[in-house]
Amino acid sequence: KQEVTQIPAALSVPEGENLVLNCSFTDSAIYNLQWFRQDPGKGLTSLLLIQSSQREQTSGRLNASLDKSSGRSTLYIAASQPGDSATYLCAVRGGETSYDKVIFGPGTSLSVIP
Amino acid sequence: GAVVSQHPSWVICKSGTSVKIECRSLDFQATTMFWYRQFPKQSLMLMATSNEGSKATYEQGVEKDKFLINHASLTLSTLTVTSAHPEDSSFYICSAPSRWDTEAFFGQGTRLTVV
């Protein structure tokens, strides 16, 4: 059964810092991995999608990497801003027993202090 | 624009009543849709997989008689919370992948409050 973990559970940084969020998954036979942002009481905003054949994806100040063989992904946020404060969720799709299900990690709660 | 539409976005109901939540794929046909539940300060937990033309597949621990899923067409899946109780209050969100290798699209979510 696919399991997804995220470290750290919470993170508080001063504005301007670069930071890294980590995601690990147990079944490496995935189709893709997606990073989401969720603001309190709101739905999901898709940030980046990495296919299983890709190593990284970039969008603005965000860069996500994928090492499928080791079951790891990182989300790098450059020059953090208070508006980046939210919960960041890693989600993997696929797996030998999960097929096309999307399984979420527990999330990292980020707070960027002005 | 949104490719998956979920309705309603919020609902308040009395204990013992039933509530239906709709999930529609707008630009594509979805033979499979997923339903998730999120309790406060927790992540999204997969409840069930909705399959067009066949029975839904429920995750372990999810009561199939309480959470009725109907995949009526290739663009519509519904989740009915039957005999709702306050502990069913949660954020429910649906997802529809257009293809196995594309991103999964999510609805806006439904916040259910049972009083």
PDB file of N, CA and C in Angstrom, chain A residues 28-107:
ATOM      1  N   SER A  28       7.609   2.998  -5.443  1.00  0.00           N
ATOM      2  CA  SER A  28       8.229   3.849  -6.466  1.00  0.00           C
ATOM      3  C   SER A  28       7.591   3.690  -7.850  1.00  0.00           C
ATOM      4  N   ALA A  29       6.654   2.776  -8.014  1.00  0.00           N
ATOM      5  CA  ALA A  29       6.029   2.563  -9.328  1.00  0.00           C
ATOM      6  C   ALA A  29       4.913   3.569  -9.568  1.00  0.00           C
ATOM      7  N   ILE A  30       5.253   4.832  -9.506  1.00  0.00           N
ATOM      8  CA  ILE A  30       4.234   5.874  -9.625  1.00  0.00           C
ATOM      9  C   ILE A  30       4.132   6.374 -11.063  1.00  0.00           C
ATOM     10  N   TYR A  31       2.993   6.993 -11.383  1.00  0.00           N
ATOM     11  CA  TYR A  31       2.840   7.638 -12.687  1.00  0.00           C
ATOM     12  C   TYR A  31       3.385   9.053 -12.636  1.00  0.00           C
ATOM     13  N   ASN A  32       3.043   9.750 -11.562  1.00  0.00           N
ATOM     14  CA  ASN A  32       3.505  11.125 -11.413  1.00  0.00           C
ATOM     15  C   ASN A  32       3.374  11.567  -9.967  1.00  0.00           C
ATOM     16  N   LEU A  33       3.925  12.729  -9.697  1.00  0.00           N
ATOM     17  CA  LEU A  33       3.868  13.329  -8.369  1.00  0.00           C
ATOM     18  C   LEU A  33       3.467  14.782  -8.533  1.00  0.00           C
ATOM     19  N   GLN A  34       2.599  15.234  -7.650  1.00  0.00           N
ATOM     20  CA  GLN A  34       2.084  16.585  -7.765  1.00  0.00           C
ATOM     21  C   GLN A  34       2.231  17.298  -6.428  1.00  0.00           C
ATOM     22  N   TRP A  35       2.616  18.566  -6.482  1.00  0.00           N
ATOM     23  CA  TRP A  35       2.659  19.407  -5.285  1.00  0.00           C
ATOM     24  C   TRP A  35       1.483  20.375  -5.333  1.00  0.00           C
ATOM     25  N   PHE A  36       0.808  20.488  -4.178  1.00  0.00           N
ATOM     26  CA  PHE A  36      -0.336  21.376  -4.048  1.00  0.00           C
ATOM     27  C   PHE A  36      -0.098  22.360  -2.918  1.00  0.00           C
ATOM     28  N   ARG A  37      -0.840  23.435  -2.999  1.00  0.00           N
ATOM     29  CA  ARG A  37      -0.896  24.387  -1.907  1.00  0.00           C
ATOM     30  C   ARG A  37      -2.343  24.457  -1.435  1.00  0.00           C
ATOM     31  N   GLN A  38      -2.521  24.530  -0.114  1.00  0.00           N
ATOM     32  CA  GLN A  38      -3.863  24.672   0.429  1.00  0.00           C
ATOM     33  C   GLN A  38      -3.865  25.776   1.475  1.00  0.00           C
ATOM     34  N   ASP A  39      -4.665  26.792   1.235  1.00  0.00           N
ATOM     35  CA  ASP A  39      -4.830  27.852   2.214  1.00  0.00           C
ATOM     36  C   ASP A  39      -5.909  27.437   3.211  1.00  0.00           C
ATOM     37  N   PRO A  40      -5.884  27.979   4.432  1.00  0.00           N
ATOM     38  CA  PRO A  40      -6.838  27.552   5.469  1.00  0.00           C
ATOM     39  C   PRO A  40      -8.283  27.641   5.000  1.00  0.00           C
ATOM     40  N   GLY A  41      -9.007  26.549   5.154  1.00  0.00           N
ATOM     41  CA  GLY A  41     -10.417  26.519   4.804  1.00  0.00           C
ATOM     42  C   GLY A  41     -10.712  26.527   3.321  1.00  0.00           C
ATOM     43  N   LYS A  42      -9.684  26.368   2.509  1.00  0.00           N
ATOM     44  CA  LYS A  42      -9.866  26.428   1.058  1.00  0.00           C
ATOM     45  C   LYS A  42      -9.555  25.095   0.388  1.00  0.00           C
ATOM     46  N   GLY A  43      -9.771  25.073  -0.920  1.00  0.00           N
ATOM     47  CA  GLY A  43      -9.462  23.886  -1.698  1.00  0.00           C
ATOM     48  C   GLY A  43      -7.989  23.835  -2.067  1.00  0.00           C
ATOM     49  N   LEU A  44      -7.689  23.036  -3.085  1.00  0.00           N
ATOM     50  CA  LEU A  44      -6.310  22.790  -3.494  1.00  0.00           C
ATOM     51  C   LEU A  44      -5.924  23.636  -4.699  1.00  0.00           C
ATOM     52  N   THR A  45      -4.684  24.113  -4.677  1.00  0.00           N
ATOM     53  CA  THR A  45      -4.108  24.792  -5.832  1.00  0.00           C
ATOM     54  C   THR A  45      -2.927  23.967  -6.309  1.00  0.00           C
ATOM     55  N   SER A  46      -2.977  23.508  -7.538  1.00  0.00           N
ATOM     56  CA  SER A  46      -1.879  22.715  -8.076  1.00  0.00           C
ATOM     57  C   SER A  46      -0.687  23.619  -8.367  1.00  0.00           C
ATOM     58  N   LEU A  47       0.485  23.200  -7.885  1.00  0.00           N
ATOM     59  CA  LEU A  47       1.699  23.997  -8.090  1.00  0.00           C
ATOM     60  C   LEU A  47       2.569  23.425  -9.204  1.00  0.00           C
ATOM     61  N   LEU A  48       2.906  22.172  -9.072  1.00  0.00           N
ATOM     62  CA  LEU A  48       3.799  21.536 -10.031  1.00  0.00           C
ATOM     63  C   LEU A  48       3.427  20.070 -10.176  1.00  0.00           C
ATOM     64  N   LEU A  49       3.570  19.563 -11.391  1.00  0.00           N
ATOM     65  CA  LEU A  49       3.358  18.152 -11.688  1.00  0.00           C
ATOM     66  C   LEU A  49       4.635  17.603 -12.287  1.00  0.00           C
ATOM     67  N   ILE A  50       5.141  16.502 -11.738  1.00  0.00           N
ATOM     68  CA  ILE A  50       6.328  15.858 -12.290  1.00  0.00           C
ATOM     69  C   ILE A  50       5.940  14.457 -12.730  1.00  0.00           C
ATOM     70  N   GLN A  51       6.160  14.170 -14.001  1.00  0.00           N
ATOM     71  CA  GLN A  51       5.903  12.816 -14.492  1.00  0.00           C
ATOM     72  C   GLN A  51       7.010  11.889 -14.004  1.00  0.00           C
ATOM     73  N   SER A  52       6.723  10.607 -13.996  1.00  0.00           N
ATOM     74  CA  SER A  52       7.688   9.643 -13.459  1.00  0.00           C
ATOM     75  C   SER A  52       8.994   9.627 -14.250  1.00  0.00           C
ATOM     76  N   SER A  53       8.941  10.045 -15.497  1.00  0.00           N
ATOM     77  CA  SER A  53      10.139  10.053 -16.335  1.00  0.00           C
ATOM     78  C   SER A  53      10.956  11.342 -16.188  1.00  0.00           C
ATOM     79  N   GLN A  54      10.428  12.291 -15.439  1.00  0.00           N
ATOM     80  CA  GLN A  54      11.102  13.574 -15.297  1.00  0.00           C
ATOM     81  C   GLN A  54      11.882  13.639 -13.991  1.00  0.00           C
ATOM     82  N   ARG A  55      12.851  14.575 -13.946  1.00  0.00           N
ATOM     83  CA  ARG A  55      13.665  14.741 -12.743  1.00  0.00           C
ATOM     84  C   ARG A  55      13.259  15.987 -11.967  1.00  0.00           C
ATOM     85  N   GLU A  56      12.790  17.009 -12.700  1.00  0.00           N
ATOM     86  CA  GLU A  56      12.389  18.224 -12.002  1.00  0.00           C
ATOM     87  C   GLU A  56      11.465  19.066 -12.868  1.00  0.00           C
ATOM     88  N   GLN A  57      10.776  19.971 -12.182  1.00  0.00           N
ATOM     89  CA  GLN A  57       9.911  20.936 -12.835  1.00  0.00           C
ATOM     90  C   GLN A  57      10.061  22.269 -12.114  1.00  0.00           C
ATOM     91  N   THR A  58       9.962  23.351 -12.878  1.00  0.00           N
ATOM     92  CA  THR A  58      10.123  24.683 -12.299  1.00  0.00           C
ATOM     93  C   THR A  58       8.964  25.572 -12.697  1.00  0.00           C
ATOM     94  N   SER A  59       8.551  26.398 -11.726  1.00  0.00           N
ATOM     95  CA  SER A  59       7.541  27.412 -12.022  1.00  0.00           C
ATOM     96  C   SER A  59       7.833  28.606 -11.132  1.00  0.00           C
ATOM     97  N   GLY A  60       8.339  29.660 -11.735  1.00  0.00           N
ATOM     98  CA  GLY A  60       8.657  30.865 -10.961  1.00  0.00           C
ATOM     99  C   GLY A  60       9.684  30.585  -9.881  1.00  0.00           C
ATOM    100  N   ARG A  61       9.319  30.872  -8.641  1.00  0.00           N
ATOM    101  CA  ARG A  61      10.230  30.654  -7.511  1.00  0.00           C
ATOM    102  C   ARG A  61      10.193  29.218  -6.983  1.00  0.00           C
ATOM    103  N   LEU A  62       9.410  28.384  -7.610  1.00  0.00           N
ATOM    104  CA  LEU A  62       9.264  27.004  -7.162  1.00  0.00           C
ATOM    105  C   LEU A  62      10.021  26.051  -8.066  1.00  0.00           C
ATOM    106  N   ASN A  63      10.669  25.085  -7.425  1.00  0.00           N
ATOM    107  CA  ASN A  63      11.347  24.030  -8.173  1.00  0.00           C
ATOM    108  C   ASN A  63      11.096  22.723  -7.447  1.00  0.00           C
ATOM    109  N   ALA A  64      10.600  21.745  -8.163  1.00  0.00           N
ATOM    110  CA  ALA A  64      10.350  20.436  -7.571  1.00  0.00           C
ATOM    111  C   ALA A  64      11.215  19.401  -8.266  1.00  0.00           C
ATOM    112  N   SER A  65      11.802  18.534  -7.467  1.00  0.00           N
ATOM    113  CA  SER A  65      12.616  17.458  -8.016  1.00  0.00           C
ATOM    114  C   SER A  65      11.993  16.122  -7.666  1.00  0.00           C
ATOM    115  N   LEU A  66      12.338  15.116  -8.436  1.00  0.00           N
ATOM    116  CA  LEU A  66      11.827  13.767  -8.200  1.00  0.00           C
ATOM    117  C   LEU A  66      12.940  12.745  -8.387  1.00  0.00           C
ATOM    118  N   ASP A  67      13.128  11.911  -7.369  1.00  0.00           N
ATOM    119  CA  ASP A  67      14.020  10.770  -7.473  1.00  0.00           C
ATOM    120  C   ASP A  67      13.152   9.541  -7.248  1.00  0.00           C
ATOM    121  N   LYS A  68      12.631   9.014  -8.328  1.00  0.00           N
ATOM    122  CA  LYS A  68      11.632   7.946  -8.219  1.00  0.00           C
ATOM    123  C   LYS A  68      12.217   6.695  -7.579  1.00  0.00           C
ATOM    124  N   SER A  69      13.450   6.370  -7.926  1.00  0.00           N
ATOM    125  CA  SER A  69      14.033   5.118  -7.425  1.00  0.00           C
ATOM    126  C   SER A  69      14.185   5.120  -5.914  1.00  0.00           C
ATOM    127  N   SER A  70      14.447   6.292  -5.344  1.00  0.00           N
ATOM    128  CA  SER A  70      14.592   6.364  -3.892  1.00  0.00           C
ATOM    129  C   SER A  70      13.301   6.783  -3.212  1.00  0.00           C
ATOM    130  N   GLY A  71      12.280   7.076  -3.997  1.00  0.00           N
ATOM    131  CA  GLY A  71      10.984   7.447  -3.432  1.00  0.00           C
ATOM    132  C   GLY A  71      10.981   8.802  -2.756  1.00  0.00           C
ATOM    133  N   ARG A  72      11.616   9.787  -3.394  1.00  0.00           N
ATOM    134  CA  ARG A  72      11.710  11.099  -2.757  1.00  0.00           C
ATOM    135  C   ARG A  72      11.440  12.226  -3.751  1.00  0.00           C
ATOM    136  N   SER A  73      10.877  13.295  -3.197  1.00  0.00           N
ATOM    137  CA  SER A  73      10.696  14.527  -3.954  1.00  0.00           C
ATOM    138  C   SER A  73      10.942  15.697  -3.014  1.00  0.00           C
ATOM    139  N   THR A  74      11.458  16.782  -3.559  1.00  0.00           N
ATOM    140  CA  THR A  74      11.628  17.990  -2.771  1.00  0.00           C
ATOM    141  C   THR A  74      10.984  19.158  -3.508  1.00  0.00           C
ATOM    142  N   LEU A  75      10.452  20.065  -2.726  1.00  0.00           N
ATOM    143  CA  LEU A  75       9.929  21.322  -3.262  1.00  0.00           C
ATOM    144  C   LEU A  75      10.792  22.436  -2.703  1.00  0.00           C
ATOM    145  N   TYR A  76      11.416  23.155  -3.610  1.00  0.00           N
ATOM    146  CA  TYR A  76      12.307  24.247  -3.228  1.00  0.00           C
ATOM    147  C   TYR A  76      11.576  25.560  -3.495  1.00  0.00           C
ATOM    148  N   ILE A  77      11.528  26.405  -2.474  1.00  0.00           N
ATOM    149  CA  ILE A  77      10.900  27.719  -2.621  1.00  0.00           C
ATOM    150  C   ILE A  77      11.983  28.772  -2.416  1.00  0.00           C
ATOM    151  N   ALA A  78      12.214  29.569  -3.428  1.00  0.00           N
ATOM    152  CA  ALA A  78      13.252  30.596  -3.342  1.00  0.00           C
ATOM    153  C   ALA A  78      12.651  31.914  -2.863  1.00  0.00           C
ATOM    154  N   ALA A  79      13.464  32.639  -2.100  1.00  0.00           N
ATOM    155  CA  ALA A  79      13.086  33.989  -1.652  1.00  0.00           C
ATOM    156  C   ALA A  79      11.661  34.024  -1.130  1.00  0.00           C
ATOM    157  N   SER A  80      11.419  33.310  -0.071  1.00  0.00           N
ATOM    158  CA  SER A  80      10.060  33.145   0.446  1.00  0.00           C
ATOM    159  C   SER A  80       9.419  34.494   0.806  1.00  0.00           C
ATOM    160  N   GLN A  81       8.098  34.534   0.644  1.00  0.00           N
ATOM    161  CA  GLN A  81       7.308  35.733   0.922  1.00  0.00           C
ATOM    162  C   GLN A  81       6.169  35.383   1.871  1.00  0.00           C
ATOM    163  N   PRO A  82       5.664  36.362   2.614  1.00  0.00           N
ATOM    164  CA  PRO A  82       4.536  36.064   3.518  1.00  0.00           C
ATOM    165  C   PRO A  82       3.352  35.420   2.802  1.00  0.00           C
ATOM    166  N   GLY A  83       3.150  35.765   1.552  1.00  0.00           N
ATOM    167  CA  GLY A  83       2.060  35.175   0.775  1.00  0.00           C
ATOM    168  C   GLY A  83       2.251  33.699   0.474  1.00  0.00           C
ATOM    169  N   ASP A  84       3.433  33.185   0.747  1.00  0.00           N
ATOM    170  CA  ASP A  84       3.687  31.752   0.560  1.00  0.00           C
ATOM    171  C   ASP A  84       3.164  30.931   1.738  1.00  0.00           C
ATOM    172  N   SER A  85       2.759  31.602   2.808  1.00  0.00           N
ATOM    173  CA  SER A  85       2.260  30.899   3.991  1.00  0.00           C
ATOM    174  C   SER A  85       1.021  30.089   3.633  1.00  0.00           C
ATOM    175  N   ALA A  86       1.095  28.791   3.858  1.00  0.00           N
ATOM    176  CA  ALA A  86       0.017  27.865   3.515  1.00  0.00           C
ATOM    177  C   ALA A  86       0.469  26.467   3.896  1.00  0.00           C
ATOM    178  N   THR A  87      -0.391  25.496   3.654  1.00  0.00           N
ATOM    179  CA  THR A  87       0.001  24.102   3.805  1.00  0.00           C
ATOM    180  C   THR A  87       0.334  23.546   2.434  1.00  0.00           C
ATOM    181  N   TYR A  88       1.464  22.868   2.346  1.00  0.00           N
ATOM    182  CA  TYR A  88       1.925  22.298   1.087  1.00  0.00           C
ATOM    183  C   TYR A  88       1.774  20.785   1.139  1.00  0.00           C
ATOM    184  N   LEU A  89       1.065  20.263   0.154  1.00  0.00           N
ATOM    185  CA  LEU A  89       0.764  18.835   0.109  1.00  0.00           C
ATOM    186  C   LEU A  89       1.446  18.187  -1.085  1.00  0.00           C
ATOM    187  N   CYS A  90       2.044  17.052  -0.812  1.00  0.00           N
ATOM    188  CA  CYS A  90       2.635  16.226  -1.850  1.00  0.00           C
ATOM    189  C   CYS A  90       1.656  15.090  -2.138  1.00  0.00           C
ATOM    190  N   ALA A  91       1.441  14.774  -3.400  1.00  0.00           N
ATOM    191  CA  ALA A  91       0.508  13.711  -3.758  1.00  0.00           C
ATOM    192  C   ALA A  91       1.103  12.865  -4.870  1.00  0.00           C
ATOM    193  N   VAL A  92       1.064  11.550  -4.703  1.00  0.00           N
ATOM    194  CA  VAL A  92       1.587  10.656  -5.727  1.00  0.00           C
ATOM    195  C   VAL A  92       0.430   9.902  -6.363  1.00  0.00           C
ATOM    196  N   ARG A  93       0.583   9.665  -7.650  1.00  0.00           N
ATOM    197  CA  ARG A  93      -0.447   8.937  -8.388  1.00  0.00           C
ATOM    198  C   ARG A  93       0.142   7.654  -8.925  1.00  0.00           C
ATOM    199  N   GLY A  94      -0.569   6.545  -8.627  1.00  0.00           N
ATOM    200  CA  GLY A  94      -0.116   5.263  -9.142  1.00  0.00           C
ATOM    201  C   GLY A  94       0.692   4.491  -8.128  1.00  0.00           C
ATOM    202  N   GLY A  95       1.063   3.322  -8.527  1.00  0.00           N
ATOM    203  CA  GLY A  95       1.771   2.399  -7.650  1.00  0.00           C
ATOM    204  C   GLY A  95       1.294   1.004  -7.983  1.00  0.00           C
ATOM    205  N   GLU A  96       2.046   0.034  -7.558  1.00  0.00           N
ATOM    206  CA  GLU A  96       1.722  -1.334  -7.963  1.00  0.00           C
ATOM    207  C   GLU A  96       0.357  -1.785  -7.478  1.00  0.00           C
ATOM    208  N   THR A  97      -0.047  -1.297  -6.312  1.00  0.00           N
ATOM    209  CA  THR A  97      -1.378  -1.665  -5.818  1.00  0.00           C
ATOM    210  C   THR A  97      -2.331  -0.492  -5.807  1.00  0.00           C
ATOM    211  N   SER A  98      -1.832   0.713  -6.026  1.00  0.00           N
ATOM    212  CA  SER A  98      -2.687   1.899  -5.984  1.00  0.00           C
ATOM    213  C   SER A  98      -3.246   2.257  -7.350  1.00  0.00           C
ATOM    214  N   TYR A  99      -2.660   1.714  -8.408  1.00  0.00           N
ATOM    215  CA  TYR A  99      -3.072   1.988  -9.787  1.00  0.00           C
ATOM    216  C   TYR A  99      -3.132   3.481 -10.020  1.00  0.00           C
ATOM    217  N   ASP A 100      -4.292   4.038 -10.365  1.00  0.00           N
ATOM    218  CA  ASP A 100      -4.323   5.465 -10.680  1.00  0.00           C
ATOM    219  C   ASP A 100      -4.850   6.309  -9.525  1.00  0.00           C
ATOM    220  N   LYS A 101      -4.843   5.779  -8.319  1.00  0.00           N
ATOM    221  CA  LYS A 101      -5.272   6.558  -7.165  1.00  0.00           C
ATOM    222  C   LYS A 101      -4.247   7.651  -6.867  1.00  0.00           C
ATOM    223  N   VAL A 102      -4.702   8.737  -6.313  1.00  0.00           N
ATOM    224  CA  VAL A 102      -3.834   9.815  -5.855  1.00  0.00           C
ATOM    225  C   VAL A 102      -3.810   9.771  -4.334  1.00  0.00           C
ATOM    226  N   ILE A 103      -2.633   9.571  -3.768  1.00  0.00           N
ATOM    227  CA  ILE A 103      -2.470   9.464  -2.321  1.00  0.00           C
ATOM    228  C   ILE A 103      -1.703  10.680  -1.826  1.00  0.00           C
ATOM    229  N   PHE A 104      -2.229  11.316  -0.802  1.00  0.00           N
ATOM    230  CA  PHE A 104      -1.636  12.538  -0.277  1.00  0.00           C
ATOM    231  C   PHE A 104      -0.745  12.276   0.924  1.00  0.00           C
ATOM    232  N   GLY A 105       0.260  13.131   1.074  1.00  0.00           N
ATOM    233  CA  GLY A 105       1.021  13.162   2.299  1.00  0.00           C
ATOM    234  C   GLY A 105       0.295  14.019   3.323  1.00  0.00           C
ATOM    235  N   PRO A 106       0.800  14.048   4.552  1.00  0.00           N
ATOM    236  CA  PRO A 106       0.135  14.791   5.628  1.00  0.00           C
ATOM    237  C   PRO A 106       0.292  16.301   5.515  1.00  0.00           C
ATOM    238  N   GLY A 107       1.230  16.765   4.694  1.00  0.00           N
ATOM    239  CA  GLY A 107       1.387  18.192   4.492  1.00  0.00           C
ATOM    240  C   GLY A 107       2.454  18.823   5.360  1.00  0.00           C
TER     241      GLY A 107
END
